[in-house]
Short mmCIF file of the C-alpha atoms (twelve columns), coordinates in Angstrom:
data_MODEL
# 
_entry.id   MODEL 
# 
loop_
_atom_site.group_PDB 
_atom_site.id 
_atom_site.type_symbol 
_atom_site.label_atom_id 
_atom_site.label_alt_id 
_atom_site.label_comp_id 
_atom_site.label_asym_id 
_atom_site.label_seq_id 
_atom_site.Cartn_x 
_atom_site.Cartn_y 
_atom_site.Cartn_z 
_atom_site.pdbx_PDB_model_num 
ATOM 1   C CA . GLN A 1   -6.087 7.571   3.575   1 
ATOM 2   C CA . VAL A 2   -2.885 6.547   1.881   1 
ATOM 3   C CA . GLN A 3   -2.170 7.455   -1.722  1 
ATOM 4   C CA . LEU A 4   0.218  5.267   -3.695  1 
ATOM 5   C CA . VAL A 5   1.815  5.989   -7.060  1 
ATOM 6   C CA . GLU A 6   3.951  3.400   -8.845  1 
ATOM 7   C CA . SER A 7   6.592  4.098   -11.443 1 
ATOM 8   C CA . GLY A 8   9.450  2.349   -13.189 1 
ATOM 9   C CA . GLY A 9   7.667  -0.164  -15.375 1 
ATOM 10  C CA . GLY A 10  8.520  -0.678  -19.010 1 
ATOM 11  C CA . LEU A 11  9.683  -3.068  -21.701 1 
ATOM 12  C CA . VAL A 12  12.784 -5.159  -21.073 1 
ATOM 13  C CA . GLN A 13  14.370 -8.205  -22.667 1 
ATOM 14  C CA . THR A 14  14.623 -11.596 -20.995 1 
ATOM 15  C CA . GLY A 15  17.378 -11.514 -18.404 1 
ATOM 16  C CA . GLY A 16  17.143 -7.767  -17.955 1 
ATOM 17  C CA . SER A 17  16.355 -5.703  -14.891 1 
ATOM 18  C CA . LEU A 18  13.855 -3.100  -13.794 1 
ATOM 19  C CA . ARG A 19  13.391 -1.163  -10.580 1 
ATOM 20  C CA . LEU A 20  9.855  -0.315  -9.591  1 
ATOM 21  C CA . SER A 21  9.142  2.467   -7.141  1 
ATOM 22  C CA . CYS A 22  6.068  3.334   -5.155  1 
ATOM 23  C CA . ALA A 23  5.660  6.751   -3.561  1 
ATOM 24  C CA . ALA A 24  3.274  7.019   -0.640  1 
ATOM 25  C CA . SER A 25  1.578  10.003  0.902   1 
ATOM 26  C CA . GLY A 26  -1.091 10.728  3.429   1 
ATOM 27  C CA . ARG A 27  -0.167 8.892   6.623   1 
ATOM 28  C CA . THR A 28  2.833  7.846   8.694   1 
ATOM 29  C CA . PHE A 29  4.530  5.592   6.192   1 
ATOM 30  C CA . SER A 30  6.438  3.486   8.715   1 
ATOM 31  C CA . ASN A 31  3.163  2.313   10.261  1 
ATOM 32  C CA . TYR A 32  2.318  0.432   7.088   1 
ATOM 33  C CA . ALA A 33  3.528  -2.860  5.755   1 
ATOM 34  C CA . MET A 34  3.957  -2.632  2.001   1 
ATOM 35  C CA . GLY A 35  3.420  -5.260  -0.632  1 
ATOM 36  C CA . TRP A 36  3.914  -5.737  -4.341  1 
ATOM 37  C CA . PHE A 37  1.398  -7.760  -6.312  1 
ATOM 38  C CA . ARG A 38  1.018  -8.445  -10.003 1 
ATOM 39  C CA . GLN A 39  -1.716 -9.387  -12.409 1 
ATOM 40  C CA . ALA A 40  -1.258 -10.815 -15.864 1 
ATOM 41  C CA . PRO A 41  -4.055 -10.797 -18.462 1 
ATOM 42  C CA . GLY A 42  -6.623 -13.462 -17.691 1 
ATOM 43  C CA . LYS A 43  -5.013 -14.350 -14.379 1 
ATOM 44  C CA . GLU A 44  -5.738 -13.538 -10.773 1 
ATOM 45  C CA . ARG A 45  -3.740 -10.988 -8.863  1 
ATOM 46  C CA . GLU A 46  -0.826 -12.676 -7.135  1 
ATOM 47  C CA . PHE A 47  1.543  -11.817 -4.342  1 
ATOM 48  C CA . VAL A 48  5.121  -10.922 -5.225  1 
ATOM 49  C CA . ALA A 49  6.848  -9.499  -2.142  1 
ATOM 50  C CA . ALA A 50  6.157  -7.656  1.088   1 
ATOM 51  C CA . ILE A 51  8.108  -5.682  3.651   1 
ATOM 52  C CA . SER A 52  7.316  -4.686  7.215   1 
ATOM 53  C CA . GLY A 53  6.937  -1.096  8.329   1 
ATOM 54  C CA . SER A 54  10.417 -0.964  9.779   1 
ATOM 55  C CA . GLY A 55  11.912 -2.753  6.794   1 
ATOM 56  C CA . GLY A 56  13.288 -5.457  9.055   1 
ATOM 57  C CA . ASN A 57  11.146 -8.270  7.699   1 
ATOM 58  C CA . THR A 58  10.597 -9.263  4.099   1 
ATOM 59  C CA . TYR A 59  8.685  -12.050 2.435   1 
ATOM 60  C CA . TYR A 60  8.759  -13.261 -1.162  1 
ATOM 61  C CA . ALA A 61  6.759  -15.491 -3.407  1 
ATOM 62  C CA . ASP A 62  8.738  -18.597 -4.307  1 
ATOM 63  C CA . PHE A 63  8.867  -17.706 -7.989  1 
ATOM 64  C CA . VAL A 64  10.821 -14.475 -7.330  1 
ATOM 65  C CA . LYS A 65  13.205 -15.590 -4.606  1 
ATOM 66  C CA . GLY A 66  16.759 -14.790 -5.563  1 
ATOM 67  C CA . ARG A 67  15.653 -12.515 -8.411  1 
ATOM 68  C CA . PHE A 68  13.593 -9.735  -6.824  1 
ATOM 69  C CA . THR A 69  14.400 -7.572  -3.808  1 
ATOM 70  C CA . ILE A 70  11.957 -5.376  -1.937  1 
ATOM 71  C CA . SER A 71  13.207 -2.406  0.060   1 
ATOM 72  C CA . ARG A 72  11.847 0.779   1.562   1 
ATOM 73  C CA . ASP A 73  13.021 4.245   2.527   1 
ATOM 74  C CA . ASN A 74  10.799 5.524   5.298   1 
ATOM 75  C CA . ALA A 75  12.392 8.968   5.215   1 
ATOM 76  C CA . LYS A 76  11.220 9.330   1.611   1 
ATOM 77  C CA . SER A 77  7.997  7.295   1.991   1 
ATOM 78  C CA . THR A 78  8.943  5.041   -0.863  1 
ATOM 79  C CA . VAL A 79  9.139  1.313   -1.479  1 
ATOM 80  C CA . HIS A 80  11.097 -0.309  -4.268  1 
ATOM 81  C CA . LEU A 81  11.098 -3.602  -6.073  1 
ATOM 82  C CA . GLN A 82  14.369 -4.445  -7.763  1 
ATOM 83  C CA . MET A 83  13.699 -7.076  -10.403 1 
ATOM 84  C CA . ASN A 84  16.624 -8.965  -11.947 1 
ATOM 85  C CA . SER A 85  16.833 -11.909 -14.324 1 
ATOM 86  C CA . LEU A 86  13.409 -11.098 -15.683 1 
ATOM 87  C CA . LYS A 87  11.472 -13.742 -17.578 1 
ATOM 88  C CA . PRO A 88  8.570  -13.443 -20.034 1 
ATOM 89  C CA . GLU A 89  6.279  -14.938 -17.380 1 
ATOM 90  C CA . ASP A 90  7.005  -11.892 -15.203 1 
ATOM 91  C CA . THR A 91  4.992  -9.801  -17.660 1 
ATOM 92  C CA . ALA A 92  2.107  -8.225  -15.747 1 
ATOM 93  C CA . VAL A 93  0.766  -5.054  -14.236 1 
ATOM 94  C CA . TYR A 94  2.545  -4.556  -10.933 1 
ATOM 95  C CA . TYR A 95  0.739  -2.932  -8.031  1 
ATOM 96  C CA . CYS A 96  2.001  -1.673  -4.732  1 
ATOM 97  C CA . ALA A 97  -0.270 -1.865  -1.725  1 
ATOM 98  C CA . ALA A 98  -0.275 -0.745  1.899   1 
ATOM 99  C CA . ARG A 99  -1.754 -2.233  5.018   1 
ATOM 100 C CA . LEU A 100 -1.684 -1.005  8.574   1 
ATOM 101 C CA . GLY A 101 0.186  -3.398  10.804  1 
ATOM 102 C CA . TYR A 102 2.089  -6.579  10.121  1 
ATOM 103 C CA . ILE A 103 3.398  -8.042  6.901   1 
ATOM 104 C CA . SER A 104 1.009  -10.117 4.795   1 
ATOM 105 C CA . SER A 105 0.888  -11.950 1.481   1 
ATOM 106 C CA . THR A 106 -2.894 -11.889 1.070   1 
ATOM 107 C CA . TYR A 107 -4.129 -9.206  -1.287  1 
ATOM 108 C CA . TYR A 108 -7.494 -8.715  0.420   1 
ATOM 109 C CA . SER A 109 -5.756 -7.659  3.619   1 
ATOM 110 C CA . TYR A 110 -4.328 -4.564  1.931   1 
ATOM 111 C CA . ALA A 111 -6.527 -1.496  2.148   1 
ATOM 112 C CA . TYR A 112 -4.681 0.861   -0.185  1 
ATOM 113 C CA . TRP A 113 -3.564 0.291   -3.752  1 
ATOM 114 C CA . GLY A 114 -1.741 2.152   -6.461  1 
ATOM 115 C CA . GLN A 115 -2.890 2.344   -10.060 1 
ATOM 116 C CA . GLY A 116 -0.317 -0.160  -11.289 1 
ATOM 117 C CA . THR A 117 2.633  -0.054  -13.666 1 
ATOM 118 C CA . GLN A 118 3.068  -2.307  -16.694 1 
ATOM 119 C CA . VAL A 119 6.084  -4.579  -16.915 1 
ATOM 120 C CA . THR A 120 6.635  -6.381  -20.193 1 
ATOM 121 C CA . VAL A 121 9.458  -8.868  -20.683 1 
ATOM 122 C CA . SER A 122 10.169 -9.831  -24.268 1 
ATOM 123 C CA . SER A 123 11.601 -13.216 -25.207 1 
# 
């Protein structure tokens, strides 16, 4: 089992920045690819970014390229999502997720999920 706890969400104005963190416990963190997903009210959960276990490979949804950066610290079993130039359409609950093995953008391939953290971007 892997336990995930997100933090760092909040209310920010358009153009602002937030840094989300996800703390993992329970297994060898570097064995797991990590992903960030989000879900807005009335919408399906969507992929945001993912990073391989070593941190050497990353993958982003087109709508966040150049604005968001995913990173991880395997010594501290944490993954971060730095979000810059935030827009109102980025408003959602953001979830971190873990999967054993290679990087993936499909939410159903992730076995472990955090409880989510709310990000609200005001216009």
